[in-house]
C-alpha positions as a printed NumPy array, in Angstrom:
array([[ 12.607,  30.821,   5.91 ],
       [ 13.319,  28.357,   3.096],
       [ 10.205,  26.325,   2.376],
       [  8.96 ,  23.633,   0.045],
       [  5.222,  23.431,  -0.678],
       [  3.287,  20.569,  -2.168],
       [ -0.397,  20.584,  -3.005],
       [ -2.481,  17.488,  -3.581],
       [ -4.266,  16.491,  -6.769],
       [ -6.204,  19.039,  -8.837],
       [ -9.596,  17.653,  -7.747],
       [-10.922,  17.906, -11.302],
       [-14.497,  16.942, -12.152],
       [-15.616,  17.568,  -8.568],
       [-18.346,  19.811,  -7.277],
       [-18.422,  21.719,  -4.002],
       [-19.356,  19.401,  -1.164],
       [-17.378,  16.398,  -2.459],
       [-15.34 ,  14.775,   0.308],
       [-11.963,  15.398,  -1.309],
       [-12.574,  19.119,  -1.616],
       [-12.691,  19.293,   2.148],
       [ -9.324,  17.607,   2.356],
       [ -7.272,  20.055,   0.258],
       [ -4.128,  20.735,   2.249],
       [ -0.628,  22.056,   1.93 ],
       [  2.543,  20.884,   3.562],
       [  5.175,  23.419,   4.494],
       [  8.516,  22.076,   5.619],
       [ 10.903,  24.532,   7.227],
       [ 13.901,  24.501,   9.501],
       [ 12.869,  25.543,  12.949],
       [ 14.818,  28.294,  14.725],
       [ 14.375,  26.394,  17.98 ],
       [ 17.442,  24.808,  19.453],
       [ 17.614,  21.07 ,  19.105],
       [ 14.909,  20.841,  16.441],
       [ 16.191,  19.98 ,  12.987],
       [ 12.925,  20.581,  11.205],
       [  9.223,  20.886,  11.767],
       [  6.529,  19.572,   9.441],
       [  3.463,  21.791,   9.369],
       [  0.311,  20.58 ,   7.651],
       [ -2.753,  22.814,   7.509],
       [ -6.052,  21.188,   6.551],
       [ -8.776,  23.479,   5.182],
       [-12.336,  22.208,   5.803],
       [-15.412,  23.152,   3.777],
       [-16.4  ,  25.716,   2.686],
       [-12.821,  26.961,   2.307],
       [-11.841,  23.602,   0.844],
       [-14.593,  23.978,  -1.751],
       [-13.363,  27.439,  -2.68 ],
       [ -9.767,  26.312,  -2.988],
       [-10.718,  23.356,  -5.151],
       [-12.156,  25.77 ,  -7.739],
       [ -8.954,  27.836,  -8.002],
       [ -6.045,  27.266, -10.311],
       [ -3.081,  25.468,  -8.802],
       [ -1.029,  28.674,  -8.833],
       [ -3.711,  30.649,  -7.009],
       [ -4.248,  27.867,  -4.519],
       [ -0.558,  27.782,  -3.653],
       [ -0.456,  31.552,  -3.258],
       [ -3.553,  31.73 ,  -1.051],
       [ -2.546,  28.813,   1.14 ],
       [  1.036,  30.009,   1.541],
       [ -0.273,  33.396,   2.675],
       [ -2.409,  31.647,   5.289],
       [  0.535,  29.555,   6.472],
       [  2.899,  32.511,   6.762],
       [  0.218,  34.441,   8.579],
       [ -0.214,  31.561,  11.017],
       [  3.527,  31.537,  11.628],
       [  3.761,  35.275,  12.235],
       [  4.625,  36.354,  15.782],
       [  1.181,  37.427,  16.95 ],
       [  1.776,  35.684,  20.261],
       [  4.937,  34.404,  21.817],
       [  4.838,  31.082,  19.878],
       [  6.71 ,  29.245,  22.6  ],
       [  8.166,  25.793,  22.486],
       [  8.769,  24.37 ,  25.969],
       [ 12.169,  22.882,  25.36 ],
       [ 12.969,  21.461,  28.791],
       [ 11.235,  20.785,  32.101],
       [ 13.229,  20.316,  35.32 ],
       [ 10.874,  19.057,  38.013],
       [ 11.542,  18.045,  41.622],
       [  8.649,  16.425,  43.491],
       [  8.445,  15.412,  47.142],
       [  5.346,  13.42 ,  48.152],
       [  3.751,  14.288,  51.479],
       [  2.216,  10.941,  52.414],
       [  0.366,  12.373,  55.405],
       [ -1.464,  15.14 ,  53.492],
       [ -1.545,  13.411,  50.085],
       [  0.036,  16.312,  48.236],
       [  3.124,  16.668,  46.048],
       [  5.52 ,  19.48 ,  46.875],
       [  6.992,  20.727,  43.62 ],
       [  9.883,  22.865,  42.424],
       [  9.899,  23.296,  38.639],
       [ 11.877,  25.236,  36.048],
       [ 10.742,  25.494,  32.428],
       [ 13.327,  26.558,  29.846],
       [ 11.801,  27.646,  26.555],
       [ 12.36 ,  29.589,  23.356],
       [  9.824,  32.278,  22.463],
       [  9.244,  35.556,  20.695],
       [  8.076,  38.575,  22.683],
       [  4.505,  38.159,  23.871],
       [  2.457,  35.848,  26.077],
       [  3.223,  32.177,  26.649],
       [  0.67 ,  29.867,  28.255],
       [  0.904,  26.599,  30.174],
       [ -1.771,  24.481,  31.772],
       [ -2.352,  23.304,  35.32 ],
       [ -5.254,  21.738,  37.162],
       [ -7.13 ,  23.7  ,  39.788],
       [ -5.665,  21.514,  42.558],
       [ -2.115,  22.602,  41.722],
       [ -1.529,  25.679,  43.894],
       [  1.451,  27.816,  42.938],
       [  3.029,  29.395,  46.019],
       [  5.876,  31.195,  44.236],
       [  6.806,  32.014,  40.648],
       [  9.557,  33.928,  38.917],
       [ 10.35 ,  34.602,  35.26 ],
       [ 13.882,  35.728,  34.478],
       [ 12.744,  38.176,  31.778],
       [  9.032,  38.61 ,  32.18 ],
       [  5.916,  38.668,  34.344],
       [  3.904,  35.654,  35.525],
       [  0.109,  35.568,  35.86 ],
       [ -1.538,  32.578,  37.559],
       [ -5.188,  31.676,  36.96 ],
       [ -7.192,  28.666,  38.133],
       [ -6.127,  26.364,  35.289],
       [ -3.68 ,  28.529,  33.353],
       [ -0.288,  30.111,  33.822],
       [  0.714,  32.987,  31.539],
       [  4.192,  34.433,  31.164],
       [  4.674,  37.69 ,  29.298],
       [  8.191,  37.781,  27.879],
       [  9.638,  41.095,  26.769],
       [ 11.997,  39.95 ,  24.031],
       [ 12.666,  37.053,  21.702],
       [ 15.127,  34.365,  22.748],
       [ 15.652,  31.74 ,  25.401],
       [ 13.758,  32.181,  28.653],
       [ 13.108,  30.388,  31.903],
       [ 10.388,  30.464,  34.527],
       [ 10.397,  28.811,  37.948],
       [  7.492,  27.656,  40.097],
       [  7.077,  26.273,  43.581],
       [  3.76 ,  24.577,  44.202],
       [  1.629,  22.042,  46.024],
       [ -0.315,  19.525,  43.931],
       [ -3.334,  18.017,  45.651],
       [ -4.993,  14.758,  44.705],
       [ -6.884,  15.091,  41.447],
       [ -7.415,  13.595,  38.022],
       [ -4.131,  11.937,  37.133],
       [ -2.812,  11.189,  40.66 ],
       [ -3.717,   8.031,  42.574],
       [ -2.564,   7.6  ,  46.179],
       [ -2.507,   3.966,  47.252],
       [ -4.114,   2.821,  50.489],
       [ -2.092,   2.54 ,  53.715],
       [  0.591,   4.931,  52.45 ],
       [  1.713,   2.28 ,  49.977],
       [  2.761,   4.902,  47.42 ],
       [  1.254,   6.699,  44.453],
       [  1.   ,   6.635,  40.685],
       [  0.415,   9.355,  38.132],
       [ -1.224,   8.876,  34.765],
       [ -1.566,  10.918,  31.601],
       [ -2.66 ,  14.311,  32.983],
       [  0.717,  15.947,  33.624],
       [ -0.957,  19.265,  34.47 ],
       [ -2.01 ,  17.647,  37.779],
       [  1.551,  17.385,  39.113],
       [  3.46 ,  20.015,  37.093],
       [  2.908,  23.149,  35.046],
       [  3.081,  22.022,  31.421],
       [  1.868,  22.399,  27.87 ],
       [ -0.398,  19.378,  27.545],
       [ -1.07 ,  19.719,  23.806],
       [  0.078,  16.743,  21.693],
       [  1.565,  19.24 ,  19.237],
       [  4.184,  20.3  ,  21.791],
       [  7.025,  18.052,  22.902],
       [  9.793,  18.64 ,  25.407],
       [ 12.631,  16.996,  27.304],
       [ 12.53 ,  16.329,  31.036],
       [ 14.622,  15.885,  34.13 ],
       [ 12.473,  14.505,  36.946],
       [ 13.76 ,  14.2  ,  40.504],
       [ 11.548,  12.277,  42.926],
       [ 12.34 ,  12.407,  46.64 ],
       [ 10.872,   9.788,  48.987],
       [ 10.932,  11.379,  52.466],
       [ 11.833,   9.431,  55.573],
       [  8.921,  10.694,  57.688],
       [  5.216,   9.741,  57.704],
       [  5.874,   6.287,  56.273],
       [  5.229,   2.951,  58.027],
       [  8.591,   1.309,  58.7  ],
       [ 10.234,   4.422,  57.241],
       [ 11.229,   4.828,  53.598],
       [ 13.077,   1.525,  53.416],
       [ 12.152,  -0.379,  50.269],
       [ 10.442,   2.559,  48.597],
       [ 11.562,   3.222,  45.063],
       [ 10.515,   5.617,  42.33 ],
       [ 10.11 ,   4.686,  38.682],
       [  9.848,   7.307,  35.974],
       [ 10.064,   8.093,  32.268],
       [ 13.205,   8.021,  30.176],
       [ 16.64 ,   7.042,  31.402],
       [ 17.246,   6.084,  35.011],
       [ 19.762,   8.546,  36.416],
       [ 21.444,   9.145,  39.767],
       [ 20.112,   7.796,  43.048],
       [ 21.246,   8.821,  46.516],
       [ 20.145,   9.126,  50.139],
       [ 20.078,  12.698,  51.426],
       [ 19.048,  14.282,  54.699],
       [ 15.528,  14.765,  53.351],
       [ 14.996,  11.293,  51.855],
       [ 15.902,   9.002,  48.989],
       [ 16.42 ,  10.785,  45.653],
       [ 15.693,   9.218,  42.259],
       [ 16.421,  11.025,  38.98 ],
       [ 14.976,  10.229,  35.547],
       [ 15.9  ,  11.925,  32.281],
       [ 14.032,  11.951,  28.986],
       [ 16.543,  13.272,  26.467],
       [ 14.4  ,  13.015,  23.309],
       [ 11.408,  15.368,  23.127],
       [  8.053,  13.724,  23.853],
       [  4.545,  14.9  ,  24.652],
       [  3.927,  15.662,  28.304],
       [  1.236,  12.987,  28.675],
       [  4.132,  10.512,  28.405],
       [  5.795,  11.708,  31.641],
       [  3.989,   9.549,  34.226],
       [  5.747,   8.035,  37.256],
       [  5.121,   5.867,  40.315],
       [  6.413,   5.413,  43.862],
       [  5.969,   2.254,  45.963],
       [  7.854,  -0.462,  47.842],
       [  9.371,  -2.251,  44.882],
       [ 12.006,  -4.802,  44.023],
       [ 14.   ,  -4.269,  40.849],
       [ 15.356,  -6.758,  38.328],
       [ 17.152,  -6.078,  35.052],
       [ 17.809,  -8.184,  31.983],
       [ 19.558,  -6.413,  29.115],
       [ 17.29 ,  -3.702,  27.726],
       [ 14.46 ,  -4.543,  30.147],
       [ 13.756,  -3.67 ,  33.782],
       [ 10.943,  -4.873,  36.008],
       [  9.825,  -3.118,  39.201],
       [  7.396,  -5.169,  41.287],
       [  6.239,  -5.692,  44.861],
       [  6.886,  -9.423,  44.547],
       [  9.238, -10.429,  41.811],
       [  8.446, -14.161,  41.673],
       [  9.156, -15.758,  38.298],
       [ 10.807, -12.687,  36.81 ],
       [ 12.592, -14.774,  34.186],
       [  9.211, -15.698,  32.699],
       [  8.12 , -12.049,  32.657],
       [ 11.352, -11.029,  30.932],
       [ 10.965, -13.796,  28.348],
       [  7.382, -12.81 ,  27.509],
       [  8.357,  -9.138,  27.256],
       [ 11.295,  -9.929,  24.973],
       [  9.074, -12.073,  22.755],
       [  6.483,  -9.306,  22.38 ],
       [  9.24 ,  -6.738,  21.812],
       [ 10.693,  -8.793,  18.942],
       [  7.273,  -9.091,  17.292],
       [  6.495,  -5.371,  17.601],
       [  9.988,  -4.358,  16.472],
       [  9.526,  -6.473,  13.351],
       [  6.143,  -4.877,  12.633],
       [  7.47 ,  -1.337,  13.146],
       [ 10.698,  -1.895,  11.149],
       [ 12.601,   0.4  ,  13.548],
       [ 13.793,   0.496,  17.142],
       [ 11.71 ,   2.544,  19.574],
       [ 12.88 ,   5.97 ,  20.688],
       [ 14.024,   4.8  ,  24.132],
       [ 16.565,   1.941,  24.061],
       [ 15.634,   0.684,  27.561],
       [ 12.137,  -0.401,  28.579],
       [ 10.824,  -0.543,  32.14 ],
       [  7.657,  -2.188,  33.44 ],
       [  6.474,  -1.178,  36.914],
       [  3.859,  -3.346,  38.624],
       [  2.354,  -1.219,  41.395],
       [ -0.126,  -1.851,  44.237],
       [ -3.84 ,  -1.736,  43.598],
       [ -6.199,  -3.034,  40.9  ],
       [ -5.361,  -3.466,  37.227],
       [ -4.12 ,  -0.362,  35.455],
       [ -2.238,   0.444,  32.282],
       [ -0.395,   3.662,  31.534],
       [  2.289,   4.153,  28.913],
       [  5.15 ,   6.594,  29.366],
       [  8.383,   7.305,  27.517],
       [ 10.461,   4.137,  27.864],
       [  8.181,   2.809,  30.581],
       [  4.745,   1.443,  31.494],
       [  2.834,   1.435,  34.768],
       [  0.7  ,  -1.618,  35.528],
       [ -0.401,  -3.407,  38.715],
       [  0.866,  -6.373,  40.692],
       [ -2.339,  -8.181,  39.693],
       [ -1.416,  -7.643,  36.04 ],
       [  1.952,  -9.278,  36.655],
       [  0.215, -12.26 ,  38.266],
       [ -2.104, -12.584,  35.257],
       [  0.873, -12.407,  32.909],
       [  2.733, -15.148,  34.76 ],
       [ -0.102, -17.439,  35.859],
       [ -2.673, -17.043,  33.061],
       [ -0.44 , -16.132,  30.119],
       [ -2.554, -12.969,  29.769],
       [ -0.192, -11.002,  27.551],
       [ -2.61 ,  -8.413,  26.168],
       [ -2.013,  -5.509,  28.566],
       [  1.744,  -6.103,  28.557],
       [  1.794,  -6.079,  24.744],
       [ -0.598,  -3.099,  24.498],
       [  1.555,  -0.892,  26.719],
       [  4.75 ,  -2.056,  25.042],
       [  3.281,  -1.245,  21.603],
       [  2.975,   2.39 ,  22.682],
       [  6.762,   2.685,  22.626],
       [  6.375,   2.799,  18.84 ],
       [  2.801,   4.065,  18.354],
       [  2.525,   6.896,  20.853],
       [  6.134,   7.619,  21.835],
       [  8.298,   7.169,  18.722],
       [  5.463,   8.229,  16.413],
       [  3.324,  10.876,  18.1  ],
       [ -0.056,  12.336,  17.202],
       [ -0.331,  15.953,  16.099],
       [ -3.654,  16.544,  17.858],
       [ -6.278,  14.745,  19.93 ],
       [ -8.317,  14.379,  16.719],
       [ -6.233,  11.32 ,  15.79 ],
       [ -5.866,   9.675,  19.191],
       [ -6.784,   6.39 ,  17.515],
       [ -3.318,   6.336,  15.942],
       [ -2.041,   5.701,  19.48 ],
       [ -4.717,   3.557,  21.068],
       [ -6.176,   1.795,  18.036],
       [ -2.676,   0.738,  17.017],
       [ -1.744,  -0.466,  20.505],
       [ -4.985,  -2.446,  20.795],
       [ -4.592,  -4.032,  17.363],
       [ -0.897,  -4.798,  17.855],
       [ -1.556,  -6.522,  21.165],
       [ -4.152,  -8.712,  19.414],
       [ -1.76 ,  -9.39 ,  16.54 ],
       [  0.853, -10.48 ,  19.076],
       [ -1.718, -12.776,  20.685],
       [ -2.193, -14.362,  17.246],
       [  1.524, -15.029,  16.999],
       [  1.79 , -16.161,  20.645],
       [ -1.419, -18.152,  21.114],
       [ -2.725, -18.852,  17.607],
       [ -5.233, -17.579,  15.068],
       [ -8.259, -18.741,  17.052],
       [ -7.231, -16.552,  20.008],
       [ -6.86 , -13.57 ,  17.661],
       [-10.261, -14.211,  16.056],
       [-11.845, -14.318,  19.489],
       [-10.386, -10.9  ,  20.313],
       [-11.81 ,  -9.48 ,  17.062],
       [-15.246, -10.934,  17.861],
       [-15.086,  -9.281,  21.289],
       [-14.19 ,  -5.935,  19.718],
       [-17.043,  -6.269,  17.231],
       [-19.443,  -6.879,  20.089],
       [-18.198,  -3.807,  21.937],
       [-18.553,  -1.72 ,  18.773],
       [-22.157,  -2.86 ,  18.254],
       [-22.982,  -1.833,  21.808],
       [-21.374,   1.583,  21.329],
       [-23.491,   2.146,  18.211],
       [-26.654,   1.063,  20.023],
       [-25.852,   3.556,  22.783],
       [-25.331,   6.35 ,  20.248],
       [-21.634,   6.678,  21.104],
       [-20.168,   6.017,  17.654],
       [-17.839,   8.715,  16.288],
       [-15.442,   9.023,  13.334],
       [-11.925,   7.939,  14.172],
       [-10.673,  11.358,  13.065],
       [-12.853,  13.484,  15.343],
       [-12.029,  17.177,  15.545],
       [-14.526,  17.871,  18.335],
       [-12.187,  16.292,  20.88 ],
       [-10.547,  19.363,  22.375],
       [ -8.378,  17.816,  25.069],
       [ -7.129,  14.543,  26.477],
       [-10.104,  13.983,  28.748],
       [-12.53 ,  14.22 ,  25.824],
       [-10.334,  12.054,  23.591],
       [-10.145,   9.205,  26.08 ],
       [-12.885,   6.626,  25.671],
       [-13.556,   3.345,  23.884],
       [-13.911,   4.586,  20.277],
       [-10.172,   5.159,  19.527],
       [ -9.37 ,   1.719,  20.984],
       [-12.215,  -0.403,  19.65 ],
       [-13.025,   1.201,  16.324],
       [ -9.352,   1.896,  15.617],
       [ -8.34 ,  -1.74 ,  16.104],
       [-11.254,  -2.943,  13.972],
       [-10.305,  -0.581,  11.163],
       [ -6.759,  -1.968,  11.142],
       [ -8.188,  -5.495,  11.003],
       [-10.339,  -4.401,   8.053],
       [ -7.293,  -2.994,   6.255],
       [ -5.394,  -6.191,   6.899],
       [ -8.222,  -8.232,   5.38 ],
       [ -8.603,  -5.864,   2.421],
       [ -4.899,  -5.621,   1.55 ],
       [ -3.592,  -9.005,   2.633],
       [ -0.896,  -9.669,   5.2  ],
       [  2.159,  -8.92 ,   3.068],
       [  1.017,  -5.494,   1.883],
       [ -0.601,  -4.583,   5.214],
       [  2.513,  -5.222,   7.297],
       [  4.689,  -3.51 ,   4.691],
       [  2.473,  -0.444,   5.06 ],
       [  2.693,  -0.55 ,   8.868],
       [  6.483,  -0.603,   8.614],
       [  6.523,   2.249,   6.087],
       [  4.231,   4.377,   8.233],
       [  6.187,   3.784,  11.435],
       [  9.731,   4.055,  10.112],
       [  8.838,   7.004,   7.887],
       [  7.372,   9.006,  10.763],
       [  9.756,   8.204,  13.599],
       [ 10.192,  11.163,  15.965],
       [  7.535,  13.065,  14.053],
       [  3.954,  14.119,  14.715],
       [  1.312,  12.576,  12.469],
       [ -2.365,  12.598,  11.584],
       [ -4.617,  10.133,   9.788],
       [ -3.519,  11.351,   6.359],
       [  0.07 ,  10.261,   7.078],
       [ -1.124,   6.727,   7.727],
       [ -3.337,   6.792,   4.646],
       [ -0.426,   7.899,   2.441],
       [  1.829,   5.142,   3.791],
       [ -0.766,   2.449,   3.154],
       [ -1.438,   3.777,  -0.349],
       [  2.281,   3.736,  -1.077],
       [  2.63 ,   0.163,   0.175],
       [ -0.4  ,  -1.095,  -1.729],
       [ -0.213,   1.014,  -4.871],
       [ -3.951,   1.624,  -4.425],
       [ -6.205,   4.602,  -3.863],
       [ -7.638,   3.99 ,  -0.383],
       [ -9.704,   7.17 ,  -0.213],
       [-13.056,   5.356,  -0.113],
       [-12.032,   3.062,   2.74 ],
       [-10.562,   5.907,   4.807],
       [-13.527,   8.159,   4.097],
       [-15.929,   5.551,   5.392],
       [-13.965,   4.27 ,   8.375],
       [-11.842,   7.211,   9.513],
       [-13.528,  10.459,   8.511],
       [-17.229,   9.501,   8.705]])
């Protein structure tokens, strides 16, 4: 396993307990044995007191000790699986409000146990591993594989309504959001990414006026569509690996319009030319800020029944018909721009763990405000910042303040909340003020283009901004991100 190690500064003249001692880390870059992965960046951060101990060692000893820890972590104690591809077929039962699922997971693993997550409402009725044994628990599926190599496991299941699935009133359709383990067996950790083929079948029965007009919208590239004996089939393919919380989809009676790289699905299309123009304008602004194209070349916006909602997915966003009306009639571009921003900060650049969820949501919130500045003027931007400051004061008064990098968030449900959005956006505004526009936007471009199709944490953003500014930003990041 060829590797290159780099250790940060010597931390001279420091005593145990200093902030930087707790941030000693090593970076090991190695070529992954997994098919389709050209390289994996592994960064291990050692907190105090181990950071204090390491800071007192010589550089040579530090490298030796840390490398031993890294190699130990990479040793095949468990199966160390990477879910490389999900093939999922879902058929909604509109009468019972359940999804009937047939799923195959293809993965690479060493001998040992491999685990995936599911919610309690997902009931597996059949399972089969080609070279192993499957154990199903309430919220966990374990596969014991007998040898190293490529493997596959297949499930048939029923997924009841639960966190992450919303069935619309009057059998008007459904939408899924974020929690993939509600409608499929998956690894929901941000550190794991996979490709997907999703087939959605809209059945002819149990629907008012039949299935006519019903369409599905999903992540990635729109694939084949056909009418079969069992209903209308819609296929979506995500060819680049992404985290599973980016695999949401929706089904409703929808019209479809396309304009170049953009598609709009909506119940009532109306002034679709205006919606396309606003989307293209926001896209151009965000593309300029990011300095690169997003992972998915085509972008779809689906405006579904029900109240306002916003959910990003790979190459796609789910919103509501009311949101489309606000976009067209009130020039309310914030939600549209926020969800579009995730195509760079969330999809193209992904977080390594829930600890840095602000790198998704804080960026999307700030970028939508920055677009408002360009679209509606500086006064409109300033008003958004004042609103965020007011929300942050209230969060502090309620005792809900947390560091932006918060390692006590263990899963997506804990990570969701106002702090990553509000405090994250305000920190970016502070950096912009501190560094000035030219340096700030240069740093945003460096960070985004330099980490495309990679997983990041707060230190990656800090390094990019320090490189752009030529300044040591440790004090600012310590105060705003880590404390």
